[in-house]
């Protein structure tokens, strides 16, 4: 296993600002709140439903703040007893039940970036309706062997959408393909913009918005397999500003804009297995069992208008009560989904546990061996990768390297038989 290094502070002036966006002067503060259970950011500030520029600034402000990554640990054992009739019974006794906050293991966005992305045209997504749609060209250009002119790079505000592009409802097969691709990326700890196969790149996923970020995150993903691609990242066909203008122009009382915050770089299945197996020594008894579950909270930034309809449809108790009497599923839900509801779920930002960073002193075309021979004191070869731009170095830590230095927090809570559940997580 290669050695990995914790992130070092970026040199002054060497790193572009987070998300590579130059926002205008700050607006007056917008009202918002953090939900108590899922820790999502929500706002119904009336200004955000009318002002696309203000909505953009609000989203980008919260896009630079990572979600909360938790590991929920439970340990139990079995005890035999007898019931009132003298029959033998087996009872499961809880030994510990606690949560650890590992958000600090994420690379800081101010130094290493959290790029804003938009869904690809072929990705089934909610683009102003409450069902998934894809973008298509009804008059695609004819296939030709002649090289095509490369379009100029898009800017954050202007976009590159063609008036010929149209929307249509995604087919069941397209929806399944999109979900399968997203699940596969999560399993491989890849970012949303990475193609699962380098040989046959999948068209689904995301496209990084900023041209500077597309260059910065070219060949930046660290994955356990080699058959994936995150080089020559294409631009999105629409800009964030265009989607926000669509949202603000909509007159629907039940419209909402959802911005996602995701993480990548660690295989969470591997994380859960390693943590659970390490806690075996922390309790005793017959039939011992340890489980660890990664929970990510605060993944959504939700903007809605402030009106009585959203007060009703946004109330869990209201929906629960009317579902019992079948009013919600038979009447209100169809009205929201097919008539009044409008939803945009097309953008997000992503934070890395570990990724590659381009070394500015490298030369395009040189190999890792040539770079280490030329540059004294360079990192070990196992932590370097050759790309079309030169050489990149891994930053952040693999979980197998991070956990031995931070596992004591887990062991201490298990030995103390802490039973706080998901309340008051221990911060690493």
Short mmCIF file of N, CA and C in Angstrom, two decimals, residues 55 87 93 332 425:
data_model
loop_
_atom_site.label_atom_id
_atom_site.label_comp_id
_atom_site.label_asym_id
_atom_site.label_seq_id
_atom_site.Cartn_x
_atom_site.Cartn_y
_atom_site.Cartn_z
N UNK A 55 -29.62 34.51 -5.79
CA UNK A 55 -29.72 33.06 -5.56
C UNK A 55 -28.40 32.38 -5.87
N UNK A 87 -39.07 -21.27 29.68
CA UNK A 87 -38.43 -21.53 28.39
C UNK A 87 -37.18 -20.66 28.22
N UNK A 93 -28.19 -7.67 23.93
CA UNK A 93 -27.83 -6.58 24.84
C UNK A 93 -26.93 -5.59 24.09
N UNK A 332 -53.55 15.14 -3.40
CA UNK A 332 -52.55 16.19 -3.27
C UNK A 332 -51.24 15.85 -3.97
N UNK A 425 -22.44 13.70 18.40
CA UNK A 425 -21.33 12.92 17.86
C UNK A 425 -19.98 13.41 18.36
#
